[in-house]
């Protein structure tokens, strides 16, 4: 069988799969299920400094082509996830901790505590939450994004990563990459968060399908695969010294293969993990191996990042 083992930031992983932040990772019991499942790595829910209930229900709806959500960052608060990180068994698999402070000061407070924690947890700075009413995405304001990263890099003495929103313009790929490349401390880039402010309408009831923001929410699943692949490949090409984590539109081994081909080092699963639970990972790995076998690939590095153009 093809070898699915890989490395990320010099850490050995059994395979390149992990959950997307926000899915199956809000409480300790879910995190433990991820720790015990077949995924090669795992990430916590993006956390704020204090606990948040998030937006009113219904705030998630599956559709035939994916999902729409406006969760509003419900989470147990930074101390909860830091405590989990201190107790996590890193021999089983690496743990990423996602920070999404509502202000720069909140982020700096969390970073200072994380810096002092004696734990090998990998920090990810979420610059791309699209579903907090009244809060713009930092990743779409390049001046603010540069300021955020500069302050975090000054306050944190270890490599870290950033989670970005989807970009849709070549000039924006160029501008975002220039900022990221100015900070050697940024070791990885996660692409993408959901496509913000989509609208799904029920034609029978003639209503929106989620309550927050008058029905506007982040789009995930099949809807976003081409956009996710474009962002993965764009930053893979523009940020050669950084690892790319692909996220968006993964529901079979074929989509995992496409993310890896486009340049992803790891591949996250969101919407479909929400629907199937952690048992999705053995299926995805088996399907990925079947594709690799059919193509004659023995290991991931045989095709990773080797997307051909016409």
Short mmCIF file of C-alpha atoms in Angstrom, two decimals:
data_model
loop_
_atom_site.label_atom_id
_atom_site.label_comp_id
_atom_site.label_asym_id
_atom_site.label_seq_id
_atom_site.Cartn_x
_atom_site.Cartn_y
_atom_site.Cartn_z
CA UNK A 1 0.00 0.00 0.00
CA UNK A 2 1.21 3.57 -0.63
CA UNK A 3 2.93 5.22 2.32
CA UNK A 4 0.84 8.11 3.70
CA UNK A 5 3.36 9.21 6.32
CA UNK A 6 4.48 12.81 6.13
CA UNK A 7 6.21 15.54 8.13
CA UNK A 8 5.07 18.98 9.20
CA UNK A 9 7.45 21.44 10.84
CA UNK A 10 9.83 18.50 11.38
CA UNK A 11 7.12 16.53 13.20
CA UNK A 12 6.31 13.04 11.91
CA UNK A 13 2.63 12.47 11.06
CA UNK A 14 0.94 9.18 10.21
CA UNK A 15 -0.94 10.92 7.38
CA UNK A 16 -1.78 14.46 6.15
CA UNK A 17 -5.40 14.64 7.39
CA UNK A 18 -6.83 16.75 10.20
CA UNK A 19 -10.06 18.45 11.20
CA UNK A 20 -10.93 22.00 10.24
CA UNK A 21 -11.04 24.34 13.21
CA UNK A 22 -14.62 24.68 14.39
CA UNK A 23 -15.63 21.11 13.60
CA UNK A 24 -15.56 18.35 16.22
CA UNK A 25 -13.16 20.31 18.42
CA UNK A 26 -15.18 22.56 20.75
CA UNK A 27 -15.07 20.50 23.95
CA UNK A 28 -12.64 18.01 25.46
CA UNK A 29 -14.71 14.94 24.55
CA UNK A 30 -14.64 15.92 20.88
CA UNK A 31 -10.93 16.68 21.01
CA UNK A 32 -10.29 13.28 22.58
CA UNK A 33 -12.25 11.64 19.78
CA UNK A 34 -9.96 13.39 17.31
CA UNK A 35 -6.90 12.33 19.30
CA UNK A 36 -8.01 8.71 19.05
CA UNK A 37 -9.15 8.74 15.40
CA UNK A 38 -7.16 8.06 12.22
CA UNK A 39 -6.36 11.72 11.42
CA UNK A 40 -2.67 12.61 11.47
CA UNK A 41 -3.10 15.90 13.35
CA UNK A 42 -5.82 17.99 15.01
CA UNK A 43 -6.73 21.59 15.79
CA UNK A 44 -8.86 23.18 18.50
CA UNK A 45 -11.85 25.41 17.97
CA UNK A 46 -10.79 28.98 17.27
CA UNK A 47 -10.97 30.53 20.71
CA UNK A 48 -11.57 33.96 22.13
CA UNK A 49 -10.13 35.22 25.39
CA UNK A 50 -13.39 34.51 27.24
CA UNK A 51 -16.11 31.91 26.65
CA UNK A 52 -18.70 32.78 23.98
CA UNK A 53 -22.14 31.29 23.31
CA UNK A 54 -22.04 32.39 19.67
CA UNK A 55 -24.96 33.30 17.45
CA UNK A 56 -28.57 32.15 17.96
CA UNK A 57 -29.82 28.87 16.49
CA UNK A 58 -30.37 27.71 13.83
CA UNK A 59 -26.90 28.72 12.74
CA UNK A 60 -25.80 25.75 10.60
CA UNK A 61 -27.56 24.04 7.72
CA UNK A 62 -26.37 21.27 5.41
CA UNK A 63 -27.29 21.64 1.74
CA UNK A 64 -26.94 19.32 -1.28
CA UNK A 65 -23.71 21.16 -2.18
CA UNK A 66 -22.16 21.75 1.22
CA UNK A 67 -23.18 23.92 4.14
CA UNK A 68 -23.91 27.41 5.36
CA UNK A 69 -23.15 28.56 8.88
CA UNK A 70 -23.05 31.63 11.03
CA UNK A 71 -21.73 30.21 14.27
CA UNK A 72 -20.34 33.43 15.75
CA UNK A 73 -17.28 31.85 17.39
CA UNK A 74 -18.98 29.77 20.09
CA UNK A 75 -16.14 28.39 22.22
CA UNK A 76 -15.17 27.56 25.79
CA UNK A 77 -12.60 30.33 26.06
CA UNK A 78 -8.82 30.39 25.84
CA UNK A 79 -8.07 28.96 29.33
CA UNK A 80 -10.13 25.85 28.52
CA UNK A 81 -8.17 25.03 25.36
CA UNK A 82 -4.84 25.93 26.95
CA UNK A 83 -5.61 23.45 29.73
CA UNK A 84 -6.41 20.81 27.13
CA UNK A 85 -3.15 21.58 25.31
CA UNK A 86 -1.22 21.05 28.54
CA UNK A 87 -2.80 17.61 28.96
CA UNK A 88 -2.70 16.45 25.35
CA UNK A 89 -0.61 13.40 24.48
CA UNK A 90 1.69 14.74 21.76
CA UNK A 91 3.10 11.28 21.18
CA UNK A 92 -0.23 10.39 19.55
CA UNK A 93 -0.38 13.37 17.18
CA UNK A 94 0.44 17.07 16.95
CA UNK A 95 -2.09 19.58 18.29
CA UNK A 96 -2.71 22.99 16.75
CA UNK A 97 -4.36 25.71 18.85
CA UNK A 98 -6.35 28.31 16.94
CA UNK A 99 -6.61 31.83 18.37
CA UNK A 100 -9.29 34.27 17.23
CA UNK A 101 -9.28 37.16 19.67
CA UNK A 102 -11.87 39.83 19.00
CA UNK A 103 -9.17 42.51 19.36
CA UNK A 104 -5.43 42.70 18.91
CA UNK A 105 -5.03 43.14 22.68
CA UNK A 106 -7.02 39.96 23.28
CA UNK A 107 -4.75 38.09 20.90
CA UNK A 108 -1.63 39.49 22.55
CA UNK A 109 -2.92 38.41 25.97
CA UNK A 110 -3.49 34.86 24.72
CA UNK A 111 -0.15 34.76 22.92
CA UNK A 112 1.69 35.85 26.06
CA UNK A 113 0.13 33.01 28.07
CA UNK A 114 0.72 30.49 25.32
CA UNK A 115 4.34 31.57 25.08
CA UNK A 116 4.85 30.84 28.76
CA UNK A 117 3.05 27.49 28.64
CA UNK A 118 5.32 24.47 28.67
CA UNK A 119 3.67 22.68 25.75
CA UNK A 120 4.60 21.89 22.13
CA UNK A 121 1.21 23.03 20.84
CA UNK A 122 1.36 24.74 17.43
CA UNK A 123 -0.27 28.18 17.33
CA UNK A 124 -2.51 29.29 14.49
CA UNK A 125 -3.71 32.89 14.34
CA UNK A 126 -7.17 33.04 12.77
CA UNK A 127 -7.43 36.21 10.68
CA UNK A 128 -10.57 35.11 8.89
CA UNK A 129 -13.69 34.61 10.98
CA UNK A 130 -16.57 35.87 8.78
CA UNK A 131 -19.50 35.33 11.15
CA UNK A 132 -19.10 37.67 14.12
CA UNK A 133 -21.62 40.51 13.69
CA UNK A 134 -19.93 43.89 13.59
CA UNK A 135 -16.41 42.45 13.25
CA UNK A 136 -14.67 42.70 9.88
CA UNK A 137 -12.20 40.02 8.79
CA UNK A 138 -8.65 41.18 9.45
CA UNK A 139 -7.47 39.18 6.44
CA UNK A 140 -9.32 41.54 4.09
CA UNK A 141 -7.66 44.66 5.52
CA UNK A 142 -4.02 44.27 4.51
CA UNK A 143 -2.78 47.15 6.65
CA UNK A 144 -4.51 45.71 9.73
CA UNK A 145 -3.28 42.23 8.82
CA UNK A 146 0.32 43.44 8.67
CA UNK A 147 -0.09 45.20 12.03
CA UNK A 148 -1.60 42.10 13.64
CA UNK A 149 1.15 39.82 12.40
CA UNK A 150 3.89 42.28 13.34
CA UNK A 151 2.61 42.55 16.91
CA UNK A 152 2.13 38.80 17.28
CA UNK A 153 5.56 38.02 15.84
CA UNK A 154 7.13 40.43 18.33
CA UNK A 155 5.27 38.82 21.22
CA UNK A 156 5.78 35.17 20.29
CA UNK A 157 9.17 33.50 20.07
CA UNK A 158 8.18 30.36 18.18
CA UNK A 159 7.04 29.60 14.63
CA UNK A 160 3.30 29.95 14.09
CA UNK A 161 0.72 29.98 11.32
CA UNK A 162 -2.16 32.08 10.07
CA UNK A 163 -5.58 31.08 8.80
CA UNK A 164 -6.70 33.21 5.88
CA UNK A 165 -10.00 34.05 4.24
CA UNK A 166 -10.45 33.18 0.57
CA UNK A 167 -9.04 35.70 -1.90
CA UNK A 168 -10.47 36.15 -5.37
CA UNK A 169 -8.08 38.53 -7.14
CA UNK A 170 -4.52 37.87 -8.30
CA UNK A 171 -3.45 41.23 -6.90
CA UNK A 172 -4.76 40.19 -3.49
CA UNK A 173 -2.79 36.93 -3.62
CA UNK A 174 0.31 39.01 -4.36
CA UNK A 175 -0.32 41.54 -1.60
CA UNK A 176 -1.16 38.97 1.07
CA UNK A 177 1.84 36.83 0.15
CA UNK A 178 4.17 39.83 0.35
CA UNK A 179 3.02 40.45 3.93
CA UNK A 180 3.39 36.79 4.90
CA UNK A 181 6.84 36.50 3.35
CA UNK A 182 8.05 39.48 5.38
CA UNK A 183 7.72 37.36 8.54
CA UNK A 184 9.97 34.28 8.63
CA UNK A 185 8.28 33.32 11.90
CA UNK A 186 5.12 32.44 9.94
CA UNK A 187 5.74 28.77 9.24
CA UNK A 188 2.42 27.84 7.66
CA UNK A 189 -0.67 29.29 6.02
CA UNK A 190 -4.12 27.70 6.22
CA UNK A 191 -6.33 28.24 3.16
CA UNK A 192 -9.29 28.75 3.36
CA UNK A 193 -11.90 29.73 5.88
CA UNK A 194 -15.45 29.63 4.58
CA UNK A 195 -16.56 32.02 1.84
CA UNK A 196 -18.29 34.71 3.86
CA UNK A 197 -21.80 36.02 3.54
CA UNK A 198 -23.44 33.54 1.21
CA UNK A 199 -27.21 33.18 1.28
CA UNK A 200 -29.18 29.93 1.07
CA UNK A 201 -32.95 30.19 0.53
CA UNK A 202 -35.57 27.49 1.05
CA UNK A 203 -37.82 27.69 -2.03
CA UNK A 204 -40.69 25.93 -0.25
CA UNK A 205 -40.91 28.17 2.81
CA UNK A 206 -39.45 31.18 0.94
CA UNK A 207 -37.20 31.86 3.92
CA UNK A 208 -33.52 31.89 4.70
CA UNK A 209 -32.26 28.72 6.41
CA UNK A 210 -30.22 30.16 9.31
CA UNK A 211 -31.19 32.81 11.85
CA UNK A 212 -28.13 35.07 12.38
CA UNK A 213 -27.37 38.04 10.11
CA UNK A 214 -30.72 37.68 8.29
CA UNK A 215 -29.57 34.36 6.84
CA UNK A 216 -26.13 35.41 5.60
CA UNK A 217 -23.36 32.97 6.51
CA UNK A 218 -20.14 31.26 5.58
CA UNK A 219 -20.28 28.76 2.73
CA UNK A 220 -18.40 25.45 2.95
CA UNK A 221 -18.33 22.03 1.31
CA UNK A 222 -18.61 21.38 -2.42
CA UNK A 223 -19.41 25.04 -3.06
CA UNK A 224 -15.89 26.15 -2.17
CA UNK A 225 -13.55 23.47 -3.59
CA UNK A 226 -12.35 25.46 -6.65
CA UNK A 227 -11.77 28.56 -4.53
CA UNK A 228 -9.93 26.54 -1.89
CA UNK A 229 -7.68 24.87 -4.46
CA UNK A 230 -6.93 28.23 -6.08
CA UNK A 231 -5.87 29.73 -2.75
CA UNK A 232 -3.78 26.70 -1.81
CA UNK A 233 -1.94 26.77 -5.12
CA UNK A 234 -1.58 30.57 -5.16
CA UNK A 235 0.12 30.67 -1.77
CA UNK A 236 2.11 27.51 -2.46
CA UNK A 237 3.61 29.31 -5.46
CA UNK A 238 4.11 32.63 -3.69
CA UNK A 239 5.32 31.45 -0.27
CA UNK A 240 7.96 28.79 -1.02
CA UNK A 241 9.39 28.87 2.50
CA UNK A 242 6.06 28.20 4.20
CA UNK A 243 3.86 25.13 4.47
CA UNK A 244 0.29 25.33 3.20
CA UNK A 245 -2.64 23.64 4.93
CA UNK A 246 -5.55 23.09 2.56
CA UNK A 247 -9.15 23.36 3.70
CA UNK A 248 -12.39 23.41 1.74
CA UNK A 249 -14.58 21.02 -0.19
CA UNK A 250 -13.12 17.73 1.02
CA UNK A 251 -15.60 14.85 1.09
CA UNK A 252 -13.63 12.04 -0.58
CA UNK A 253 -10.10 10.88 -1.13
CA UNK A 254 -10.15 12.56 -4.52
CA UNK A 255 -10.46 16.03 -2.98
CA UNK A 256 -7.65 15.20 -0.55
CA UNK A 257 -5.52 14.23 -3.55
CA UNK A 258 -6.35 17.50 -5.33
CA UNK A 259 -5.39 19.62 -2.32
CA UNK A 260 -2.07 17.80 -2.02
CA UNK A 261 -1.45 18.10 -5.76
CA UNK A 262 -2.11 21.85 -5.55
CA UNK A 263 0.56 22.17 -2.87
CA UNK A 264 -1.02 21.47 0.50
CA UNK A 265 1.17 19.79 3.11
CA UNK A 266 -1.83 18.90 5.30
CA UNK A 267 -5.53 18.75 4.41
CA UNK A 268 -8.38 19.70 6.74
CA UNK A 269 -11.93 18.35 6.67
CA UNK A 270 -14.85 20.53 7.81
CA UNK A 271 -18.38 20.18 6.48
CA UNK A 272 -18.14 16.47 5.78
CA UNK A 273 -16.58 15.81 9.19
CA UNK A 274 -19.56 17.62 10.72
CA UNK A 275 -21.88 15.26 8.83
CA UNK A 276 -20.00 11.95 9.28
CA UNK A 277 -17.92 12.37 12.42
CA UNK A 278 -14.31 11.17 12.91
CA UNK A 279 -15.00 7.84 11.21
CA UNK A 280 -14.68 9.77 7.96
CA UNK A 281 -10.88 9.70 8.24
CA UNK A 282 -10.30 5.97 7.58
CA UNK A 283 -12.55 6.24 4.52
CA UNK A 284 -10.67 9.24 3.14
CA UNK A 285 -7.31 7.58 3.71
CA UNK A 286 -8.42 4.37 1.99
CA UNK A 287 -9.74 6.34 -0.98
CA UNK A 288 -6.54 8.39 -1.19
CA UNK A 289 -4.43 5.24 -1.18
CA UNK A 290 -6.58 3.75 -3.95
CA UNK A 291 -5.95 6.82 -6.12
CA UNK A 292 -2.23 6.72 -5.42
CA UNK A 293 -2.10 3.00 -6.25
CA UNK A 294 -3.93 3.55 -9.54
CA UNK A 295 -1.46 6.30 -10.47
CA UNK A 296 1.62 4.42 -9.36
CA UNK A 297 2.53 6.79 -6.53
CA UNK A 298 4.33 5.21 -3.57
CA UNK A 299 4.38 8.24 -1.30
CA UNK A 300 2.81 11.69 -1.04
CA UNK A 301 5.97 13.50 -2.14
CA UNK A 302 5.68 11.77 -5.54
CA UNK A 303 2.90 14.21 -6.50
CA UNK A 304 2.58 16.85 -3.77
CA UNK A 305 2.74 20.35 -5.25
CA UNK A 306 3.30 19.01 -8.77
CA UNK A 307 0.16 20.41 -10.38
CA UNK A 308 0.63 20.74 -14.14
CA UNK A 309 -0.48 23.72 -16.20
CA UNK A 310 -1.46 23.77 -19.87
#
